[in-house]
């Protein structure tokens, strides 16, 4: 694999602008995604899949944590917005409504994933204030995880644990704070984000998956991991959550520290990801053990498209946009797109959920599908 993505973007831009074929590739991939989701709904109505086992969504392997139910309807809302089709509107609504009780769920740190992809998209399409109230309540519930000592929201692992993943959820608290004017909600979201930038993002722009606190004193003790290679390594999906999450935080409250952190993480990605844009599961794993992790690439592409529009420096913005398109062009074709794999039920192959527990390794994963579709939607622009 020649070089890293940062080194190859100039030639890539030439390639894409001269052939102008990427739009066609993205449109084809989006049609394939709709076909796969439609087949999943027909094959197994009202089932909320999480990760495949040998390409099949239904299996009896464990969830580890219950965080993915928003992603299938989230894709349906994107399809509904792009196509205007009543079929997608009805399906999206049918798969979203059962999620409402989870606005009170205190067992997970993932309420942003569940509600921003569903009720918030539904609200944006209809303007119905009852839907907005559900999103705001989910933000209030998530904020209850805040620990005054340490100034962070704890992960589902326990009160002493902070995850970088929570950065991709904290946007729902910023949103609830802005909608209600509640200063306590704003304080929780700000403090958690600043703590994450301080203890989970390193000077070179790499990120730690987890941090551990002393509950008595509120002192930060050490970096750690659940899904990464090593406690001080850079798990690629964590980096993707950081890029996406700090970008969202900046978009909502315009604190330059969040933009700076998002760009630092994005630059680490550009300097370390292979030229085709497919991340390894962990950037610090020995090269001979590198395994592709497409969900991290899809999340990063979606995050880079958003960052590209917010960067103060226009040339940086262009770079992030090009990088997102490069990543997406790889993902949107075989062997990563499952379009040529007979019987494969997912959209995107070669995701990894939890290597250390042996869950969803080299499979389709529902968050990879959702952020891939979100990135395609952003790449194609307004309908
Ligand atoms: N938030 C859990 C994961 O990224 O696997």
PDB file of C-alpha atoms and ligand atoms in Angstrom, residues 64-65 67 109-110 113 163 165 209 227 235 237-238 241 299 352-354 367, ligand 1:
ATOM      1  CA  UNK A  64     -22.143  -6.608  24.853  1.00  0.00           C
ATOM      2  CA  UNK A  65     -24.140  -3.377  25.258  1.00  0.00           C
ATOM      3  CA  UNK A  67     -26.688   0.759  21.743  1.00  0.00           C
ATOM      4  CA  UNK A 109     -24.154   6.215  27.331  1.00  0.00           C
ATOM      5  CA  UNK A 110     -25.459   6.021  23.739  1.00  0.00           C
ATOM      6  CA  UNK A 113     -26.812   7.457  18.727  1.00  0.00           C
ATOM      7  CA  UNK A 163     -15.154   6.463  26.870  1.00  0.00           C
ATOM      8  CA  UNK A 165     -17.389   7.072  22.241  1.00  0.00           C
ATOM      9  CA  UNK A 209     -10.574   4.544  24.060  1.00  0.00           C
ATOM     10  CA  UNK A 227     -11.858  -2.692  22.178  1.00  0.00           C
ATOM     11  CA  UNK A 235      -8.307   2.346  18.493  1.00  0.00           C
ATOM     12  CA  UNK A 237     -13.175   3.721  15.851  1.00  0.00           C
ATOM     13  CA  UNK A 238     -12.445   5.756  18.969  1.00  0.00           C
ATOM     14  CA  UNK A 241     -15.897   9.054  17.334  1.00  0.00           C
ATOM     15  CA  UNK A 299     -17.716   7.359  10.605  1.00  0.00           C
ATOM     16  CA  UNK A 352     -15.009  -5.114  13.550  1.00  0.00           C
ATOM     17  CA  UNK A 353     -17.158  -4.770  16.656  1.00  0.00           C
ATOM     18  CA  UNK A 354     -15.123  -6.259  19.506  1.00  0.00           C
ATOM     19  CA  UNK A 367     -23.224   1.711  12.914  1.00  0.00           C
TER      20      UNK A 367
HETATM   21  N1  LIG B   1     -19.632   2.487  20.951  1.00  0.00           N
HETATM   22  C1  LIG B   1     -19.226   1.137  20.865  1.00  0.00           C
HETATM   23  C2  LIG B   1     -18.401   0.870  19.681  1.00  0.00           C
HETATM   24  O1  LIG B   1     -18.003   1.778  18.980  1.00  0.00           O
HETATM   25  O2  LIG B   1     -18.147  -0.303  19.439  1.00  0.00           O
END
